[in-house]
PDB file of C-alpha atoms and ligand atoms in Angstrom:
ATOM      1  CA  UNK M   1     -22.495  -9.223 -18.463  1.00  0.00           C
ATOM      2  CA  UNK M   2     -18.995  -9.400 -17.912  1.00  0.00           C
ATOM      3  CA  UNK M   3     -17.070 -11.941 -15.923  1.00  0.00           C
ATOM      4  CA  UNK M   4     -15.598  -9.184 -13.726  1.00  0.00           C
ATOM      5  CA  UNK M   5     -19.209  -7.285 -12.872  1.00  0.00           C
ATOM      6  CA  UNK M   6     -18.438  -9.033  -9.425  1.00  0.00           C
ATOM      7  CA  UNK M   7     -16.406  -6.168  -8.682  1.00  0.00           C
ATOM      8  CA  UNK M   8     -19.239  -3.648  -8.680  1.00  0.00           C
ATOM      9  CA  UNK M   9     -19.149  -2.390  -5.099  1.00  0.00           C
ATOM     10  CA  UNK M  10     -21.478  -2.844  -2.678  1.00  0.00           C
ATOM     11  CA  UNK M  11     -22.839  -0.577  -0.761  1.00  0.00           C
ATOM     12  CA  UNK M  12     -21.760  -0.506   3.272  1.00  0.00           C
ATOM     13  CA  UNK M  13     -18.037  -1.683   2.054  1.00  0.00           C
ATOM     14  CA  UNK M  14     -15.870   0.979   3.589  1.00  0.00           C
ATOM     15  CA  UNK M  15     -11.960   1.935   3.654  1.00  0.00           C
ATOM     16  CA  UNK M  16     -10.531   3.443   6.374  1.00  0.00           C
ATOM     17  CA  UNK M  17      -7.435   5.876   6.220  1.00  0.00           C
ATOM     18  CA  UNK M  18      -5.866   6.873   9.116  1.00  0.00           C
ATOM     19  CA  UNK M  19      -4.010  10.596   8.685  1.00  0.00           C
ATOM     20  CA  UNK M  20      -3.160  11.930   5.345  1.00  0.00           C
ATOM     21  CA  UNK M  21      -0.745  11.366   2.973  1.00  0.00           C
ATOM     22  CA  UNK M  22      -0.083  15.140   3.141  1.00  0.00           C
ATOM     23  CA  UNK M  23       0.604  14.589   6.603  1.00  0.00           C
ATOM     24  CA  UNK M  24       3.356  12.468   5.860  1.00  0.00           C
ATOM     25  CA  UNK M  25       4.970  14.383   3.151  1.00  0.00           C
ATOM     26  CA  UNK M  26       5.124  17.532   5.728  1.00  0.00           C
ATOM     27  CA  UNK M  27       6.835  15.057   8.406  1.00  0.00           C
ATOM     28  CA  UNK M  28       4.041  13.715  10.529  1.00  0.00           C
ATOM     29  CA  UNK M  29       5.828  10.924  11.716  1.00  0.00           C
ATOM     30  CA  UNK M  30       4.841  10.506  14.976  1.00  0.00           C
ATOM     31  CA  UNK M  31       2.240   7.782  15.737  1.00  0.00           C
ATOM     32  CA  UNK M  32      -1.049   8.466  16.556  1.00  0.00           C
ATOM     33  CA  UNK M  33      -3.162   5.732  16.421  1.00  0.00           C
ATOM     34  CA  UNK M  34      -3.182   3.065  18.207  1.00  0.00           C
ATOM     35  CA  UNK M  35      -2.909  -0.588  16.107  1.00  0.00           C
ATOM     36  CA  UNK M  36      -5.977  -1.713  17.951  1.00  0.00           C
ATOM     37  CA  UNK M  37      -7.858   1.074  16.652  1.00  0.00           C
ATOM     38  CA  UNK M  38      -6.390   0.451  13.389  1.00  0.00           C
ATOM     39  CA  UNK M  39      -7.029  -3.289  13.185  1.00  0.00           C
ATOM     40  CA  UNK M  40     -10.714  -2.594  14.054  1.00  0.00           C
ATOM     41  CA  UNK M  41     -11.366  -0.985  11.380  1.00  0.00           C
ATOM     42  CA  UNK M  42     -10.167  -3.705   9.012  1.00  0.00           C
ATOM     43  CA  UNK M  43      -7.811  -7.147   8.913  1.00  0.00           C
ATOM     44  CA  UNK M  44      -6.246  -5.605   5.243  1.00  0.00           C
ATOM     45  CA  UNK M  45      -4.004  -2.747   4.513  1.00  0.00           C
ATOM     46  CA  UNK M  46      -0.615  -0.603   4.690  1.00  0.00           C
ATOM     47  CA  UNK M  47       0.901   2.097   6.825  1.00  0.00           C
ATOM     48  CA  UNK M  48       4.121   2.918   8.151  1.00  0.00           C
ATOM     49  CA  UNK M  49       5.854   2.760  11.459  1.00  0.00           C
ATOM     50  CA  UNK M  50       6.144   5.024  14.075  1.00  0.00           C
ATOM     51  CA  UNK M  51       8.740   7.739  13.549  1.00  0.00           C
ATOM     52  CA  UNK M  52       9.221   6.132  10.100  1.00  0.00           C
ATOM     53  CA  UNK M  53      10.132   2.925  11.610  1.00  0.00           C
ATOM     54  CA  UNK M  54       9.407   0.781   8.657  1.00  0.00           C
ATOM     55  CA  UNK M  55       6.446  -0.356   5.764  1.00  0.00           C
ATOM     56  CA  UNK M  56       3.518  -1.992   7.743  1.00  0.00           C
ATOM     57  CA  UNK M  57       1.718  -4.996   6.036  1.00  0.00           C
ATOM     58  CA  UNK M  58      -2.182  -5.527   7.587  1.00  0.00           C
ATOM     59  CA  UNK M  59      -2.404  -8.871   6.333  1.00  0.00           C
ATOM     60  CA  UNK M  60      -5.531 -11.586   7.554  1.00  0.00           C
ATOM     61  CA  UNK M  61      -5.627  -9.553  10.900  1.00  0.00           C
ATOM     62  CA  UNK M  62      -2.146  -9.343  11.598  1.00  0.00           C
ATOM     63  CA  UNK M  63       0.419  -5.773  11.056  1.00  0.00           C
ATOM     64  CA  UNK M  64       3.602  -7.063   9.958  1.00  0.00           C
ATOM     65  CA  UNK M  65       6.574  -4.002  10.794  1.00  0.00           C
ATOM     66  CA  UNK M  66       8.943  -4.002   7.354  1.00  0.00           C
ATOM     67  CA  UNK M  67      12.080  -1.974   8.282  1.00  0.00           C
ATOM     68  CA  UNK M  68      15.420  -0.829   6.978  1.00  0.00           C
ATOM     69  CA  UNK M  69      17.447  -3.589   7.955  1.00  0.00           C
ATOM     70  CA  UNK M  70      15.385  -6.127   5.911  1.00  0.00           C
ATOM     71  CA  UNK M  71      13.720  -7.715   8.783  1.00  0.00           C
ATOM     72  CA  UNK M  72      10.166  -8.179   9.284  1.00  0.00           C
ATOM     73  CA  UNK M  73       8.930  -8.245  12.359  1.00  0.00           C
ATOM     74  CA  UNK M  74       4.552  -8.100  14.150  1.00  0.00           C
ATOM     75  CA  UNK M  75       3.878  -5.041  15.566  1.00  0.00           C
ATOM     76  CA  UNK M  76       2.236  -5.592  18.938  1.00  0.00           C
ATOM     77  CA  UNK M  77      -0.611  -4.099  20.472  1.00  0.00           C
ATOM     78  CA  UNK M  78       1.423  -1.147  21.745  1.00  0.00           C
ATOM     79  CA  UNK M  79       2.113  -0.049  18.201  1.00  0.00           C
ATOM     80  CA  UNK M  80       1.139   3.576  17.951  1.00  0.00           C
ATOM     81  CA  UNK M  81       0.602   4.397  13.643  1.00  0.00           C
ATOM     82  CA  UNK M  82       0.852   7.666  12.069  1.00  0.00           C
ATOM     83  CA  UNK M  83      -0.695   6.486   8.725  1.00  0.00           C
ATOM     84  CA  UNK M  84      -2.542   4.015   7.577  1.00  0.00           C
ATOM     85  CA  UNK M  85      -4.879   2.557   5.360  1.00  0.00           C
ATOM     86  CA  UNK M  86      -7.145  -0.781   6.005  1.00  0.00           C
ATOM     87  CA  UNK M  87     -10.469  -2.542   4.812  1.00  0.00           C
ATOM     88  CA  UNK M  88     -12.158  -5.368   6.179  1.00  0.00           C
ATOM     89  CA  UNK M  89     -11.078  -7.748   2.760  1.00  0.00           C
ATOM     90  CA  UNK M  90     -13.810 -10.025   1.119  1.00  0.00           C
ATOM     91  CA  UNK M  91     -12.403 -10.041  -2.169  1.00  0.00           C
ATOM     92  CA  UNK M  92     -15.784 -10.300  -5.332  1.00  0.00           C
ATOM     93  CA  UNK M  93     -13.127 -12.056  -7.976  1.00  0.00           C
ATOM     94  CA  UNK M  94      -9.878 -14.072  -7.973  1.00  0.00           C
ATOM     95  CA  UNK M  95      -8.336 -14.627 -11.160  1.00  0.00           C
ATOM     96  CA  UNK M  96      -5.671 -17.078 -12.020  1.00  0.00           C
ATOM     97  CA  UNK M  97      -2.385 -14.808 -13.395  1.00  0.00           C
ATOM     98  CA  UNK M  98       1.041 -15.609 -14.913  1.00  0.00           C
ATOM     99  CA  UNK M  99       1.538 -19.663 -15.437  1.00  0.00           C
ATOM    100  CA  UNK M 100      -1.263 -19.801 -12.822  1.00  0.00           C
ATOM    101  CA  UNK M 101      -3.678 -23.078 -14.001  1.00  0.00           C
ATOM    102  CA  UNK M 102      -6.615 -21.246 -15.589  1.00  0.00           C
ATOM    103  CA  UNK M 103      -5.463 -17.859 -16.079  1.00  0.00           C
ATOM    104  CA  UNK M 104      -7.560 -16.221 -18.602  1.00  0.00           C
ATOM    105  CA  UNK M 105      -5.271 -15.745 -22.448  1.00  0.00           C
ATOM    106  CA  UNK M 106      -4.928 -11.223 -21.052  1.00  0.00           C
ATOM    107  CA  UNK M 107      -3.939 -12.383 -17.995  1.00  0.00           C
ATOM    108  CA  UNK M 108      -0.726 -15.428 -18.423  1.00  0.00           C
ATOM    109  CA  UNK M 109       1.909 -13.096 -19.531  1.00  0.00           C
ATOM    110  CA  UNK M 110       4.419 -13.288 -22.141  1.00  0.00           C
ATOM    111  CA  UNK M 111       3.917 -15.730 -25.124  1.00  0.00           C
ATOM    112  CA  UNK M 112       6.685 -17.641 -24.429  1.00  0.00           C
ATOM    113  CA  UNK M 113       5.802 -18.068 -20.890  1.00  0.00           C
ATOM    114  CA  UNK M 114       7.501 -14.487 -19.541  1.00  0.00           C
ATOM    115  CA  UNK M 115       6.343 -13.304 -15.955  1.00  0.00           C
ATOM    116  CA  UNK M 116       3.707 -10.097 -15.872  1.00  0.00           C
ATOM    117  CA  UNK M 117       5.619  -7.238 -15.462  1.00  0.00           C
ATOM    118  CA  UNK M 118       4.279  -4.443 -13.056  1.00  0.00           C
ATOM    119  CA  UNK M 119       3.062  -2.788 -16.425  1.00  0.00           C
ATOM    120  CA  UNK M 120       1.292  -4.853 -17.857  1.00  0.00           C
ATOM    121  CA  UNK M 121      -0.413  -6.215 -14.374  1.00  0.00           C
ATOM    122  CA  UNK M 122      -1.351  -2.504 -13.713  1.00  0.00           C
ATOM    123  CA  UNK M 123      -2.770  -2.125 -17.296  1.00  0.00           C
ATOM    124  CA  UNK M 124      -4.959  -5.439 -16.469  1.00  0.00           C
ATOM    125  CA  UNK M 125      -6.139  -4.637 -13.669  1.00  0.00           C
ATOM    126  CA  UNK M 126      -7.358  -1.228 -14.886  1.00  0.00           C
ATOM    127  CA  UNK M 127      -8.840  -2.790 -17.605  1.00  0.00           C
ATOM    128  CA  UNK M 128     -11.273  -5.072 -15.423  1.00  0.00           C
ATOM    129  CA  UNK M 129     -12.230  -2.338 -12.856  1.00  0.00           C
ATOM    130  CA  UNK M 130     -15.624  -1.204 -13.944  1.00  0.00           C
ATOM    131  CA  UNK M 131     -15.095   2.330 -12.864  1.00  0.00           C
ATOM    132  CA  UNK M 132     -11.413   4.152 -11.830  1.00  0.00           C
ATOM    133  CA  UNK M 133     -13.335   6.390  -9.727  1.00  0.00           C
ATOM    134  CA  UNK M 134     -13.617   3.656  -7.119  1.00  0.00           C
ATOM    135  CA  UNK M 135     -11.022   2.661  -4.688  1.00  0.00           C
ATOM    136  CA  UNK M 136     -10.437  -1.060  -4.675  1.00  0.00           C
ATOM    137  CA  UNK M 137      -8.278  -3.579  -2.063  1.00  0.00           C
ATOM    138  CA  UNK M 138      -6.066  -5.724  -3.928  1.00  0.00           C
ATOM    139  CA  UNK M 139      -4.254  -8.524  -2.619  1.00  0.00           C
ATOM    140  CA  UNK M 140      -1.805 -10.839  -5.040  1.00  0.00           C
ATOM    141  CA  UNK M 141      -0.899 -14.131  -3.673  1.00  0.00           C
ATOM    142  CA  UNK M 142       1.950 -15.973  -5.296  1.00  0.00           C
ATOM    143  CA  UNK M 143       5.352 -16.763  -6.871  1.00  0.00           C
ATOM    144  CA  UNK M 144       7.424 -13.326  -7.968  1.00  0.00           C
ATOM    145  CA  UNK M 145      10.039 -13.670 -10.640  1.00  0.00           C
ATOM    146  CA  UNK M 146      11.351 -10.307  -8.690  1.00  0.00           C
ATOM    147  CA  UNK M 147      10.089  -8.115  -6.069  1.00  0.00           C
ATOM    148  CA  UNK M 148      12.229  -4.323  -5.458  1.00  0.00           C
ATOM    149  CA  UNK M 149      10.876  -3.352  -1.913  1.00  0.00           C
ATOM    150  CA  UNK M 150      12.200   0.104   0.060  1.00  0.00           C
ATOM    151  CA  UNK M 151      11.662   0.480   3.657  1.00  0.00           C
ATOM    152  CA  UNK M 152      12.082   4.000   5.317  1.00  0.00           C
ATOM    153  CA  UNK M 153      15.140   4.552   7.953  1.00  0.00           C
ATOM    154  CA  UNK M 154      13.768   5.386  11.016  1.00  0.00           C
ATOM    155  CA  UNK M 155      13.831   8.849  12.037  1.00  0.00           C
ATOM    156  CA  UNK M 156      14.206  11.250  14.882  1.00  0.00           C
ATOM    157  CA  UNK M 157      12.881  15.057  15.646  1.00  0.00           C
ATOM    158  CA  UNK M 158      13.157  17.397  14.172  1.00  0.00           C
ATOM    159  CA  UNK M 159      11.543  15.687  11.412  1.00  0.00           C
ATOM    160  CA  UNK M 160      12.280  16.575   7.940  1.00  0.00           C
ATOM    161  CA  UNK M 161      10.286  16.362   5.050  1.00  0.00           C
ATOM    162  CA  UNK M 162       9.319  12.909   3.699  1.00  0.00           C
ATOM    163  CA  UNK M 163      11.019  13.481   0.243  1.00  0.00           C
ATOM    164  CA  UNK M 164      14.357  14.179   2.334  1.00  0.00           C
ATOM    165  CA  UNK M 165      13.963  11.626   4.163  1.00  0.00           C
ATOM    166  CA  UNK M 166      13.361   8.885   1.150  1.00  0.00           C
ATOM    167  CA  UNK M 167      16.526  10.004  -0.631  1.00  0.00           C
ATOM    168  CA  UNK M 168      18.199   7.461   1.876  1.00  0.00           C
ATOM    169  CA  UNK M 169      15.813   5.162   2.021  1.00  0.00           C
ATOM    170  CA  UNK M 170      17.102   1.105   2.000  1.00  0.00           C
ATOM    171  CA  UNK M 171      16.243  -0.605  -0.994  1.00  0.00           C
ATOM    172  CA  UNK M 172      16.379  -4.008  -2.033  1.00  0.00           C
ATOM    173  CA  UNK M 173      15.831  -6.777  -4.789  1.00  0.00           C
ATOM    174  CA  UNK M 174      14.432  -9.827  -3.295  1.00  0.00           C
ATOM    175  CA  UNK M 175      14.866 -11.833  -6.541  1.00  0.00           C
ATOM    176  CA  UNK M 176      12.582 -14.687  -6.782  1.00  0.00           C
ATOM    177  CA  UNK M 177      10.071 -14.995  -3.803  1.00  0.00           C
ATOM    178  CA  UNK M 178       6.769 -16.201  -2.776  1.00  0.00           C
ATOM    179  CA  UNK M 179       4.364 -14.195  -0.896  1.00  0.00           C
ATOM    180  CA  UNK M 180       1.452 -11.291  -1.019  1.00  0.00           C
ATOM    181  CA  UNK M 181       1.628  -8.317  -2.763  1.00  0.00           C
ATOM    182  CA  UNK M 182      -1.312  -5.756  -0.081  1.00  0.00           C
ATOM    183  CA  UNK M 183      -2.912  -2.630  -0.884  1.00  0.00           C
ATOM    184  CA  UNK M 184      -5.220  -0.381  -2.820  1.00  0.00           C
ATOM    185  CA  UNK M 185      -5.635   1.343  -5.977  1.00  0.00           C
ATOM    186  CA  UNK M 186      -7.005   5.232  -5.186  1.00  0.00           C
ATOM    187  CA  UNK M 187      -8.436   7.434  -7.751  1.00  0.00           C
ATOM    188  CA  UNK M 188      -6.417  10.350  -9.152  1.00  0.00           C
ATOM    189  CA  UNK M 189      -8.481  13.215  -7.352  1.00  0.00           C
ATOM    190  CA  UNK M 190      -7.438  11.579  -4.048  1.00  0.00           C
ATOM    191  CA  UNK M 191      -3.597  12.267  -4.162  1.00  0.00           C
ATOM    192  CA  UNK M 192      -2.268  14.114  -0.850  1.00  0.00           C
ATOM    193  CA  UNK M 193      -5.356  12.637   0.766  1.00  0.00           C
ATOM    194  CA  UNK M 194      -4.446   9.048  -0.104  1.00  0.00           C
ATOM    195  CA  UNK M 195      -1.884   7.761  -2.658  1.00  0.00           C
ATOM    196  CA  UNK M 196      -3.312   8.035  -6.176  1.00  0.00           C
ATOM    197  CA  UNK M 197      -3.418   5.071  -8.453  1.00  0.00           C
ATOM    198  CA  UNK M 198      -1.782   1.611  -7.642  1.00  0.00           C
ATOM    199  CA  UNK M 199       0.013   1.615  -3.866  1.00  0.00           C
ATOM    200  CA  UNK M 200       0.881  -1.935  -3.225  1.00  0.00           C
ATOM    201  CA  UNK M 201       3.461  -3.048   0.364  1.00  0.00           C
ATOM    202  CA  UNK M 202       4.813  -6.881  -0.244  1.00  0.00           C
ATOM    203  CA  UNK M 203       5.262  -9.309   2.248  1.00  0.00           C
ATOM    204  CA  UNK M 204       6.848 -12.933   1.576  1.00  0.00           C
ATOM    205  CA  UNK M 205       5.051 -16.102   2.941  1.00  0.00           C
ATOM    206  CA  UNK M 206       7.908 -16.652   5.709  1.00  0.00           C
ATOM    207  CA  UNK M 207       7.051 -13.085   7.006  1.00  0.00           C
ATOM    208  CA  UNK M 208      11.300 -12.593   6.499  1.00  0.00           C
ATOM    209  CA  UNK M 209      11.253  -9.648   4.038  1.00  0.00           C
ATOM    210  CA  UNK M 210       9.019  -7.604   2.487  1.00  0.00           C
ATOM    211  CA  UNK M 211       8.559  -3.830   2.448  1.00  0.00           C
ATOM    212  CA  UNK M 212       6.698  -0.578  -0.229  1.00  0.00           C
ATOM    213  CA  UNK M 213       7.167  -2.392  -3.267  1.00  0.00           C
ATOM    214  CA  UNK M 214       8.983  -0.602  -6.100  1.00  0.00           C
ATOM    215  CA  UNK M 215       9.175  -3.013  -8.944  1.00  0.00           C
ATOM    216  CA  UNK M 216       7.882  -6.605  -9.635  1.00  0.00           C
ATOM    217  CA  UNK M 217       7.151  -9.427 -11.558  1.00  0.00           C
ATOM    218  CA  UNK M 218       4.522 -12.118 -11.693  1.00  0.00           C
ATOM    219  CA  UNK M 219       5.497 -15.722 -12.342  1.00  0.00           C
ATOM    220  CA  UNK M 220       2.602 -17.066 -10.815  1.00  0.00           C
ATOM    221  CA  UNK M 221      -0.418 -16.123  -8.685  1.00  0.00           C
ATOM    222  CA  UNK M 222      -4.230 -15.162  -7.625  1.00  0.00           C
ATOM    223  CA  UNK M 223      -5.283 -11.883  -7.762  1.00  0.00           C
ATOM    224  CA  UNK M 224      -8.031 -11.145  -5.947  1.00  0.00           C
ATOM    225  CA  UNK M 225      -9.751  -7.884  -5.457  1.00  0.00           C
ATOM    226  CA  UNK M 226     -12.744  -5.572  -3.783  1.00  0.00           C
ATOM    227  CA  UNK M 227     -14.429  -3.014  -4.657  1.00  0.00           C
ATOM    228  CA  UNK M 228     -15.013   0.224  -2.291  1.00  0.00           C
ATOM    229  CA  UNK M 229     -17.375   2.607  -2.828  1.00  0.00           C
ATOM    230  CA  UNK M 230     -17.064   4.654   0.863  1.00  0.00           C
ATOM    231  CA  UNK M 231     -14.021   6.116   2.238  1.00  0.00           C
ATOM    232  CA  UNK M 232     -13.375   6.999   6.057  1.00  0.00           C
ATOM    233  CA  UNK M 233     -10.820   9.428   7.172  1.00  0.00           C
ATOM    234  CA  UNK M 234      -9.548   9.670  11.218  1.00  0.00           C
ATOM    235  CA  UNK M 235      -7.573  12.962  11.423  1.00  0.00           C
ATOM    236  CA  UNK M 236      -5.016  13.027  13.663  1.00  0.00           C
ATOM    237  CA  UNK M 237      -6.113  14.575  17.070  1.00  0.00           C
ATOM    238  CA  UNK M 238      -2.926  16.406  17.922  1.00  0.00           C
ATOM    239  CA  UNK M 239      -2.341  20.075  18.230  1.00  0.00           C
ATOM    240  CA  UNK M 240       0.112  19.702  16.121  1.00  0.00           C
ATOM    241  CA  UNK M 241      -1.496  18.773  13.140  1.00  0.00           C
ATOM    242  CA  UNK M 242      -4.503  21.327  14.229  1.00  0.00           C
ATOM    243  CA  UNK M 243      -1.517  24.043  14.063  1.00  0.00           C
ATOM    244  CA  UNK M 244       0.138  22.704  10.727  1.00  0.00           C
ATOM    245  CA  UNK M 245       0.165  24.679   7.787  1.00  0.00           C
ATOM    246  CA  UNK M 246      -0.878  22.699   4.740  1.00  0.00           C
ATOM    247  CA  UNK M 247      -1.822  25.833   1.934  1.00  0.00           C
ATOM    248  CA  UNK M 248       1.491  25.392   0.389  1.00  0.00           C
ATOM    249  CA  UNK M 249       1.508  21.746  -0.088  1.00  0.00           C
ATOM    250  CA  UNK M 250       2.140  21.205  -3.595  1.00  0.00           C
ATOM    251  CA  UNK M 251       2.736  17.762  -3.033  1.00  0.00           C
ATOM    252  CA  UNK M 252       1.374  16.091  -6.461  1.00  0.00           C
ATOM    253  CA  UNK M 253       5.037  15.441  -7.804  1.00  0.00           C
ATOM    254  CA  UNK M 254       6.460  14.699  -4.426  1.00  0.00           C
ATOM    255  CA  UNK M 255       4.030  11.926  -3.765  1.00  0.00           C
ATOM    256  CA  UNK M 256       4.792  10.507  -7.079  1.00  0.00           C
ATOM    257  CA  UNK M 257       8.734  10.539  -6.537  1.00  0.00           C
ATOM    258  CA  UNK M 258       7.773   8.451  -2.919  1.00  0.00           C
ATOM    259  CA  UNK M 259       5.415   6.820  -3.163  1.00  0.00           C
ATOM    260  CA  UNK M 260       4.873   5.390  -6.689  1.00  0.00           C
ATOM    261  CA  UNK M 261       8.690   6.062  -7.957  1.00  0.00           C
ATOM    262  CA  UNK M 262      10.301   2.946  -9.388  1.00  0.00           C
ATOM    263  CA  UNK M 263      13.835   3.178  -7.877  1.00  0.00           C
TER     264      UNK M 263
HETATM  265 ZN1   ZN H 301       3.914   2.354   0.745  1.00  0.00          ZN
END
């Protein structure tokens, strides 16, 4: 027995996804879905905006709208979503992490009291799932020696393809913050359908800033974490995804560069 067996699944524990991550890449911008559909289906997740506009944060019930110009602002009820993902969150564990009282020795960083990098965090938290075949929520609560966030520009038609449009991206180093770091890991054989691996949006505890995040540090928090063994997918009901041509979607690399790039 392991102190992390908690996060066996159980069964009737079910993500959501709302369009594809291939959609995306090929410029599906245009929302689809609207956020009380979305919400619905679970009070925890990501997405994106409308046209682009902006990283959403599904946090305790609530979409928070990331965008370009480093606000945050709710999305209201009017919010139509091209993409997202969301589970209803009951986490199985929280552990302590970083100079968090009680974390366990793997989990309190550096020996001379140094934040956990996004490395070594990752490498953790793979080393307590009990299987990477699962997808799991995760949700981070804390203080963040640094957080690197992006947020998409908003775009117009004609769209063009989502690496195109993420070479002008806005990034920016929040420094040291407090808030939630939101999202899921996905297995590898899920990429184009979801994002493979660790996909994590941040949002600080003032709801002023947040966005995809890039790069972080841990000084001090709670992880706390799900497992899901059941997977959902809504396709969008449009004629033009019906018409789109996906066969030459070679989109492993792409995705990468986008979604899971560091800078
Ligand atoms: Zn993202």
């Amino acid at each position: 027995m392991s102190a992390f067996d908690a996060l066996l699944p159980k069964i009737g524990v079910n993500i959501t996804q709302f369009s594809l991550i291939h959609a995306l890449m090929a410029g599906f911008y245009d929302g689809v879905f609207p956020a009380p559909q979305v919400l619905a289906k679970g009070d925890f997740g990501l997405g994106c905006g409308h046209a682009l506009n902006g990283e959403l944060v599904f946090v305790d019930g609530q979409i928070f709208r990331c965008t370009s110009d480093g606000s945050v602002s709710p999305a209201d009820e009017s919010e139509l979503i091209p993409f997202a993902e969301v589970v209803n969150f009951d986490p199985s564990i929280r552990v302590p992490i970083g100079a968090a009282e009680g974390a366990p020795a793997a989990f309190d960083g550096g020996p001379d009291g140094s934040p956990v990098t996004r490395d070594q965090f990752e490498s953790l938290v793979g080393g307590i799932m009990p299987s990477p075949n699962m997808f799991y929520a995760i949700r981070v609560d804390g203080v963040f020696d640094r957080m690197r966030v992006r947020e998409p520009i908003r775009q117009h038609h004609p769209f063009r393809p989502l690496v195109e449009v993420m070479q002008t991206q806005n990034e920016s180093e929040l420094g040291r913050t407090s808030g939630s770091l939101v999202g899921f890991w996905a297995p590898q054989i899920y990429q184009g359908v979801s994002v493979a691996g660790f996909h994590l949006h941040y949002l600080d505890d003032d709801r002023a800033v947040g966005g995809h995040s890039l790069e972080y540090s841990i000084e001090s928090a709670t992880l706390s974490m799900q497992a899901i063994s059941s997977l959902t997918l809504r396709l969008p009901h449009t004629d033009e995804f019906a018409t789109a041509d996906f066969t030459q979607a070679d989109a492993d690399l792409a995705i990468r560069r986008v979604e899971s790039s560091r800078s």
